[in-house]
C-alpha cells in the first residue's frame, strides 16, 4: 500500500533549532572563516561552519 503525501503549507517558513552532540573530525581555515567536519550522535558526518555551532567550554 502506497501513501500519498500531503503538503503542509502551515509549516513552511517556521523556524526552530536542532540540538545534537558532535565531535569535530576535521577543520580547515579559509580567509572567509573556518569550516569543520563533524560526526554527530546520529552517525552522520558533514561539513559546517565554525560560526554555526556552539563548542563546549
Short mmCIF file of C-alpha atoms in Angstrom, two decimals:
data_model
loop_
_atom_site.label_atom_id
_atom_site.label_comp_id
_atom_site.label_asym_id
_atom_site.label_seq_id
_atom_site.Cartn_x
_atom_site.Cartn_y
_atom_site.Cartn_z
CA UNK A 1 0.00 0.00 0.00
CA UNK A 2 1.42 3.37 -1.01
CA UNK A 3 0.57 6.61 0.76
CA UNK A 4 0.25 9.99 -0.89
CA UNK A 5 2.00 12.92 0.82
CA UNK A 6 0.05 15.99 1.85
CA UNK A 7 1.80 19.34 1.58
CA UNK A 8 1.95 21.14 4.96
CA UNK A 9 1.97 24.80 3.91
CA UNK A 10 1.28 25.79 7.54
CA UNK A 11 4.83 24.64 8.44
CA UNK A 12 6.66 26.42 5.62
CA UNK A 13 8.58 29.41 6.97
CA UNK A 14 8.51 28.25 10.60
CA UNK A 15 11.82 28.33 12.42
CA UNK A 16 13.32 26.21 15.16
CA UNK A 17 16.54 24.63 16.33
CA UNK A 18 18.09 21.19 16.50
CA UNK A 19 20.47 20.18 19.26
CA UNK A 20 22.94 17.38 18.58
CA UNK A 21 26.15 16.29 20.18
CA UNK A 22 29.10 16.08 17.82
CA UNK A 23 32.86 15.65 17.57
CA UNK A 24 34.97 17.71 15.19
CA UNK A 25 36.85 15.30 12.92
CA UNK A 26 38.49 17.81 10.52
CA UNK A 27 38.91 21.56 10.28
CA UNK A 28 40.06 23.92 7.52
CA UNK A 29 40.66 27.67 7.79
CA UNK A 30 39.91 29.93 4.83
CA UNK A 31 40.18 33.72 4.57
CA UNK A 32 36.37 33.80 4.93
CA UNK A 33 36.19 31.58 8.05
CA UNK A 34 36.69 28.10 9.44
CA UNK A 35 34.95 25.02 8.02
CA UNK A 36 34.65 22.00 10.26
CA UNK A 37 33.68 18.42 9.54
CA UNK A 38 31.66 16.96 12.37
CA UNK A 39 30.47 13.50 13.32
CA UNK A 40 27.19 13.77 15.21
CA UNK A 41 25.40 11.49 17.64
CA UNK A 42 23.08 10.31 14.87
CA UNK A 43 26.02 8.77 12.95
CA UNK A 44 26.14 11.48 10.30
CA UNK A 45 29.27 13.32 9.12
CA UNK A 46 29.03 16.67 7.39
CA UNK A 47 30.80 20.00 6.88
CA UNK A 48 29.54 23.13 8.59
CA UNK A 49 30.95 26.47 9.65
CA UNK A 50 32.55 27.14 13.00
CA UNK A 51 30.18 30.13 13.33
CA UNK A 52 27.19 27.77 13.05
CA UNK A 53 27.92 25.75 16.21
CA UNK A 54 28.49 26.22 19.94
CA UNK A 55 31.51 24.46 21.42
CA UNK A 56 31.51 23.08 24.97
CA UNK A 57 33.83 25.02 27.22
#
